[in-house]
Amino acid sequence: MAIAQSTAPLNPNGTPMPAKDAELVKNGSSSLKAKIDTSLLTETLATSLKEVPKPEDLVFGQVMTDHMLILSYAPESGWSAPEIKPYGPLSLDPSSSCFQYCPNVFEGMKAYIGPDGKPRLFRPELNMVRMEKSAERVALPPFDTTALLKLIKRLVAVDARWIPRSKGCSLYIRPTIIGTRAALGVAASNHALLYVIMSPTGPYFRTPSGISLLGVNEHVRSWPGGTGGYKLGLNYAPCFHPQRLAAEKGYQQVLWLIGENVTEAGAMNFFVVVKRDDGDLDIVTPPLDGTILPGVTRASVLSLLSAHPTQTSLPNLSNKTRLYTHERPITMTELAAWSAAGRLLECFVVGTAVVVTPVSRIGWQDRDIVLPEHKAVMGPVTAALYERLVDIQEGRVEWQGWSATCV
Ligand code: COI
């Protein structure tokens, strides 16, 4: 007699999953459970509004706006009605998964004021897709990315007075999902809180001539098959101790290596500009092999470089200079050899928070690789990318619909 095999998904302890959770596992993010009903949004506005700091006083992430967006997830009912309400503390059970096993994901986005005086966002749909993938990687519930983006736009409209008007300043947006399952068993969190907070920001680093990096491989940020390619909170805390060691040696950020291979710098993607014999330029960044965060700024920089000079000219770069982009491994030996041969012209780091920031020197094996352009404010490629990107983000230059008004 044949014995019927159950195909129901199992909990980590081997027991069959409750039907609702099993449905979620089976259907993934297409499940009805991802549904966020934006028509149920409620708004409670703050009765007293905070003073908005002057752009010159802004320090990254220090001051939050007046309001936040919040919604919660429970397996029986899915996502709750979203709320925009005054910014304030959360109340959570101390056994919540987010405090114990860190199923926490976040995004970094920015809002700008365009020349028409209206708020705009830069390629926000890419952040939504990345956040969906990050949530899936730590088995947090799926969510409707279109609905979340609509709610974020509404939050930006509510707190629009917080968007700085000065060039290079913006309103940083931090969507976050945390696992709130209140139990200590080692399992995926079937409860979650999704919230979005915002903070006005100016330049991330206050060293315009570039940041210093220390090449480190005794500690790693990411590894093949690991989580470095996702935006998870748990990728960041293990970097703080090596970062402190680098600071004690006089370097601002860690250049994360795996063996000899460069991955990222601090929490940013890394690029080098190398001169060819004919004067054209190779611009190289490590490939998305799972150890590198697929940055929105990284993708945008690669795309702008590839478009020069046939579809657009990058500011102050000659149309005769060909820029060849490469996503391929970079080793420290190569960097040192290019530098010794006078071919390493510029290094820069990119990310939502830092936009495009030059590197002045890289410490490696008790020596410094010094970038020749570091005495200028920025090298020409770094400066061109910074200028063009900020012009697109702030709506002065239209490019492929990357920046759009959001209210
Ligand atoms: C960002 O650029 O948004 C980042 O995530 C970097 C850091 C502020 C965490």
XYZ file of C-alpha atoms and ligand atoms in Angstrom:
416
model
C 0.000 0.000 0.000
C 1.364 3.401 -0.940
C 1.825 5.811 1.923
C 0.663 9.352 1.096
C 3.534 11.843 1.484
C 2.598 15.280 2.813
C 3.960 18.081 0.625
C 3.015 20.806 3.137
C 5.955 23.105 3.938
C 7.516 22.498 7.359
C 8.426 24.773 10.202
C 12.146 24.692 11.111
C 11.346 22.237 13.947
C 9.799 19.767 11.468
C 6.138 20.354 12.271
C 3.762 21.226 9.394
C 3.327 24.933 8.852
C -0.084 26.534 9.540
C -2.077 26.758 6.299
C -1.747 30.574 6.077
C 2.054 30.513 6.395
C 2.256 27.610 3.953
C 0.293 29.627 1.401
C 2.750 32.467 1.840
C 5.762 30.229 1.349
C 4.185 28.661 -1.748
C 3.091 31.867 -3.424
C 6.020 34.116 -2.557
C 5.696 37.806 -3.213
C 2.839 37.372 -5.681
C 0.694 36.262 -2.770
C -2.255 38.323 -1.648
C -0.280 38.606 1.561
C 1.913 41.234 -0.105
C -1.108 43.494 -0.512
C -0.929 46.951 1.036
C -4.221 48.833 0.744
C -3.218 52.476 0.248
C -6.889 53.534 0.362
C -6.870 52.721 4.090
C -4.097 55.263 4.816
C -4.782 57.435 7.861
C -2.900 60.647 8.591
C -2.464 62.157 12.039
C -0.433 65.324 11.836
C 1.951 66.566 14.540
C 0.492 69.375 16.621
C 3.845 71.084 17.123
C 6.365 71.156 14.292
C 10.152 71.043 14.796
C 12.555 73.697 13.590
C 14.239 72.710 10.304
C 18.066 73.032 10.552
C 19.950 75.334 8.162
C 21.590 73.414 5.269
C 25.095 74.342 6.495
C 24.384 72.767 9.916
C 23.192 69.413 8.565
C 24.973 66.308 9.806
C 23.920 63.051 8.133
C 21.052 61.288 9.882
C 20.944 63.378 13.067
C 17.567 65.078 12.852
C 14.347 63.364 11.803
C 11.358 65.070 10.192
C 8.005 65.564 11.911
C 6.269 62.459 10.574
C 6.778 58.768 9.832
C 4.905 56.113 7.886
C 4.185 52.823 9.624
C 2.325 49.565 8.997
C 2.523 46.108 10.506
C 2.221 42.574 9.231
C 0.571 39.566 10.868
C 0.180 36.179 9.124
C -3.587 36.045 9.757
C -4.399 39.480 8.386
C -1.481 40.537 6.148
C -0.409 44.219 6.080
C -2.372 46.573 8.302
C -3.833 49.920 7.261
C -0.874 52.290 6.719
C -0.533 55.301 9.020
C 1.306 58.576 8.689
C 1.756 59.928 12.180
C 4.089 62.088 14.263
C 7.672 60.734 14.428
C 8.152 58.874 17.704
C 9.403 55.765 19.504
C 8.231 52.219 18.819
C 7.047 49.865 21.534
C 8.286 46.307 20.943
C 8.358 43.028 22.834
C 11.954 42.450 24.018
C 11.908 38.939 22.539
C 11.184 40.341 19.064
C 13.120 38.655 16.314
C 14.725 41.966 15.215
C 16.587 42.206 18.556
C 17.659 38.568 18.609
C 18.304 37.259 15.074
C 18.309 40.546 13.107
C 15.849 40.007 10.241
C 16.093 43.729 9.464
C 16.284 45.342 6.036
C 16.483 48.968 4.975
C 16.855 51.260 1.982
C 18.441 54.639 1.351
C 16.619 57.028 -1.011
C 16.571 60.793 -1.396
C 14.018 63.502 -2.194
C 15.029 66.794 -3.852
C 13.280 70.033 -4.734
C 13.229 70.613 -8.495
C 13.462 73.987 -10.276
C 9.625 73.936 -10.369
C 9.603 73.922 -6.533
C 8.156 70.406 -6.450
C 9.576 67.368 -4.600
C 11.140 64.677 -6.777
C 12.672 61.229 -6.237
C 15.602 59.585 -8.010
C 14.899 56.139 -9.531
C 12.856 55.082 -6.473
C 11.487 51.958 -8.137
C 15.008 50.471 -8.020
C 15.084 50.856 -4.237
C 11.710 49.135 -3.970
C 12.876 46.153 -6.013
C 16.093 45.862 -3.988
C 14.157 46.064 -0.724
C 11.820 43.313 -1.887
C 14.849 41.094 -2.578
C 16.457 41.954 0.762
C 13.233 41.101 2.617
C 13.020 37.769 0.815
C 16.663 36.977 1.720
C 15.863 37.110 5.445
C 12.387 35.563 4.972
C 10.479 38.709 5.931
C 6.975 38.994 4.455
C 6.583 40.220 0.879
C 5.062 43.637 0.254
C 3.519 45.474 -2.688
C 6.371 47.686 -3.921
C 4.078 49.970 -5.966
C 1.860 50.621 -2.964
C 4.825 51.300 -0.683
C 6.269 53.790 -3.160
C 2.915 55.589 -3.341
C 2.888 55.867 0.473
C 6.484 57.134 0.544
C 5.543 59.853 -1.962
C 2.680 60.899 0.302
C 5.033 61.034 3.325
C 7.470 63.206 1.330
C 4.576 65.545 0.439
C 3.530 65.807 4.094
C 7.075 66.732 5.202
C 8.071 68.638 2.028
C 9.190 71.698 4.034
C 12.107 69.533 5.261
C 13.654 69.093 1.803
C 16.719 71.391 1.704
C 16.886 73.818 -1.220
C 20.708 74.043 -1.431
C 22.655 72.247 -4.146
C 24.006 68.889 -2.922
C 21.510 68.746 -0.036
C 18.442 66.521 0.066
C 15.987 64.686 2.265
C 17.319 61.195 3.033
C 14.549 58.579 3.211
C 15.052 55.405 5.225
C 12.417 52.679 4.580
C 12.923 49.874 7.108
C 11.363 46.456 7.764
C 12.014 44.640 11.023
C 10.941 41.169 12.133
C 8.677 41.414 15.188
C 7.879 37.750 15.890
C 7.884 37.678 19.710
C 9.508 34.299 20.406
C 13.033 32.944 20.841
C 12.798 29.867 18.571
C 15.232 30.231 15.708
C 12.808 30.757 12.814
C 11.741 33.273 10.211
C 9.762 36.170 11.599
C 6.119 35.860 10.572
C 5.335 39.285 12.031
C 6.922 42.511 10.836
C 6.851 46.270 11.098
C 7.482 48.417 8.052
C 8.265 52.052 8.712
C 9.759 54.969 6.823
C 11.620 57.822 8.501
C 13.332 60.808 6.877
C 16.230 63.125 7.700
C 17.518 66.250 5.896
C 21.128 65.851 4.779
C 24.082 67.706 3.279
C 27.450 66.218 2.206
C 28.131 62.911 4.009
C 31.876 63.572 4.326
C 33.326 66.984 5.151
C 36.639 66.304 3.382
C 36.134 67.732 -0.142
C 39.598 66.697 -1.338
C 38.776 63.053 -0.759
C 38.578 60.323 1.842
C 41.357 57.980 2.919
C 40.879 54.200 2.799
C 42.741 51.354 4.477
C 42.834 48.027 2.618
C 41.764 45.314 5.103
C 41.460 41.562 4.577
C 41.803 40.143 8.070
C 38.143 41.119 8.520
C 35.668 40.797 5.643
C 32.369 42.579 4.998
C 31.030 39.925 2.653
C 31.929 36.566 1.187
C 30.788 34.363 -1.713
C 27.327 33.005 -0.969
C 26.856 35.487 1.885
C 24.566 38.474 2.200
C 26.799 41.346 0.995
C 24.623 41.816 -2.099
C 21.542 42.644 0.010
C 20.775 45.698 2.126
C 20.479 43.998 5.498
C 21.152 45.629 8.853
C 23.230 42.595 9.828
C 25.856 43.447 7.179
C 26.788 46.670 8.947
C 27.450 45.995 12.673
C 30.412 43.607 12.037
C 32.110 46.453 10.132
C 32.210 48.841 13.097
C 35.169 47.274 14.918
C 37.439 47.079 11.808
C 36.322 50.644 10.991
C 37.467 51.751 14.447
C 40.846 50.021 13.946
C 41.285 51.808 10.594
C 40.439 55.150 12.222
C 43.092 54.516 14.901
C 45.603 54.150 12.051
C 44.480 57.483 10.546
C 42.172 56.263 7.747
C 38.548 57.353 7.355
C 37.093 54.169 5.875
C 37.939 50.510 5.320
C 38.570 49.269 1.791
C 37.087 45.800 2.132
C 39.175 43.085 0.484
C 38.627 39.372 0.015
C 42.200 38.167 -0.157
C 43.670 40.689 -2.610
C 40.368 41.508 -4.304
C 38.691 44.840 -3.701
C 34.973 44.630 -2.889
C 33.557 47.838 -1.358
C 34.805 50.863 0.562
C 33.005 51.478 3.856
C 29.341 51.187 2.852
C 29.998 52.415 -0.692
C 30.761 51.045 -4.158
C 34.328 51.609 -5.399
C 35.588 52.815 -8.806
C 39.035 53.493 -10.319
C 40.031 55.552 -13.369
C 43.035 54.160 -15.253
C 44.774 55.869 -18.191
C 45.309 53.875 -21.394
C 48.395 54.332 -23.571
C 46.315 56.316 -26.097
C 44.983 58.682 -23.404
C 41.503 57.140 -23.253
C 40.286 55.974 -19.855
C 39.308 52.629 -18.348
C 36.858 52.966 -15.491
C 36.681 49.820 -13.434
C 34.437 48.652 -10.596
C 34.147 45.173 -9.048
C 31.392 42.950 -10.520
C 28.081 42.122 -8.828
C 29.184 38.634 -7.777
C 27.087 38.568 -4.600
C 29.709 40.265 -2.406
C 28.856 43.768 -3.666
C 25.712 45.785 -2.973
C 23.966 46.533 -6.297
C 23.898 50.283 -5.699
C 21.461 52.574 -7.517
C 24.230 55.190 -7.777
C 26.660 52.504 -9.010
C 24.253 51.513 -11.814
C 23.599 55.179 -12.668
C 27.329 56.016 -12.820
C 28.021 53.059 -15.127
C 25.187 54.126 -17.372
C 26.319 57.784 -17.569
C 29.906 56.739 -18.312
C 28.766 54.426 -21.105
C 26.686 57.228 -22.642
C 29.701 59.595 -22.972
C 30.138 61.066 -25.537
C 27.624 59.539 -27.949
C 24.379 60.140 -26.043
C 25.497 62.810 -23.580
C 28.694 64.681 -22.747
C 29.774 64.607 -19.137
C 30.555 68.161 -17.940
C 34.118 69.361 -18.655
C 35.251 66.021 -20.092
C 36.484 66.151 -23.653
C 34.279 64.515 -26.262
C 37.481 63.054 -27.699
C 38.148 61.053 -24.522
C 36.634 57.590 -24.718
C 35.525 56.108 -21.418
C 35.559 52.306 -21.263
C 33.610 50.851 -18.322
C 34.476 47.455 -16.888
C 32.783 45.440 -14.156
C 35.587 43.086 -13.257
C 37.711 42.101 -10.247
C 40.362 44.608 -9.102
C 43.319 43.442 -7.001
C 45.541 45.500 -4.693
C 48.588 44.400 -6.716
C 46.973 45.897 -9.822
C 46.148 49.145 -8.026
C 49.750 49.457 -6.793
C 51.141 48.656 -10.272
C 48.841 51.192 -12.009
C 49.850 53.780 -9.425
C 53.591 53.060 -9.872
C 53.202 53.387 -13.658
C 51.419 56.744 -13.288
C 48.236 55.281 -14.798
C 45.987 55.377 -11.726
C 44.371 58.795 -12.139
C 41.374 58.764 -9.803
C 39.525 56.576 -7.323
C 36.048 57.427 -6.122
C 33.263 55.900 -4.068
C 29.543 56.122 -4.768
C 26.298 55.576 -2.859
C 22.992 57.247 -2.125
C 24.349 58.968 0.974
C 27.752 60.011 -0.466
C 26.654 60.545 -4.108
C 30.148 60.517 -5.757
C 33.090 61.185 -3.425
C 36.811 61.197 -4.308
C 39.442 59.024 -2.595
C 42.743 60.722 -1.695
C 44.888 57.734 -0.616
C 44.698 54.000 0.042
C 46.799 52.344 2.740
C 48.019 48.858 1.901
C 50.859 46.802 3.382
C 52.244 49.763 5.371
C 52.418 52.067 2.344
C 50.053 54.577 0.821
C 48.836 54.624 -2.748
C 48.341 58.355 -3.220
C 45.905 59.549 -5.883
C 47.461 62.251 -8.060
C 44.326 64.366 -8.336
C 43.685 64.542 -4.599
C 45.099 68.041 -4.207
C 42.431 69.346 -6.555
C 38.950 69.231 -5.087
C 37.981 66.304 -7.335
C 39.528 64.601 -10.357
C 37.821 65.362 -13.704
C 35.871 62.105 -14.012
C 34.756 62.199 -10.363
C 33.731 65.862 -10.719
C 31.891 65.240 -14.007
C 29.894 62.371 -12.535
C 29.075 64.287 -9.354
C 27.890 67.355 -11.286
C 25.817 65.438 -13.810
C 24.218 63.159 -11.227
C 23.266 66.023 -8.899
C 21.884 67.993 -11.864
C 19.707 65.016 -12.809
C 18.657 64.331 -9.215
C 17.727 67.970 -8.605
C 15.840 68.162 -11.898
C 18.072 70.649 -13.770
C 18.959 68.041 -16.403
C 16.447 65.505 -17.713
C 17.954 62.076 -18.294
C 15.976 58.949 -19.137
C 13.203 59.766 -16.658
C 15.474 58.983 -13.686
C 14.120 61.845 -11.639
C 10.413 62.581 -11.502
C 8.223 64.886 -9.457
C 6.420 62.846 -6.879
C 3.434 64.980 -5.890
C 23.240 54.757 1.600
O 24.025 55.299 0.823
O 22.023 54.944 1.565
C 23.731 53.828 2.582
O 23.054 52.906 2.821
C 25.027 54.062 3.221
C 24.921 54.229 4.694
C 24.332 55.540 5.081
C 24.323 53.070 5.375
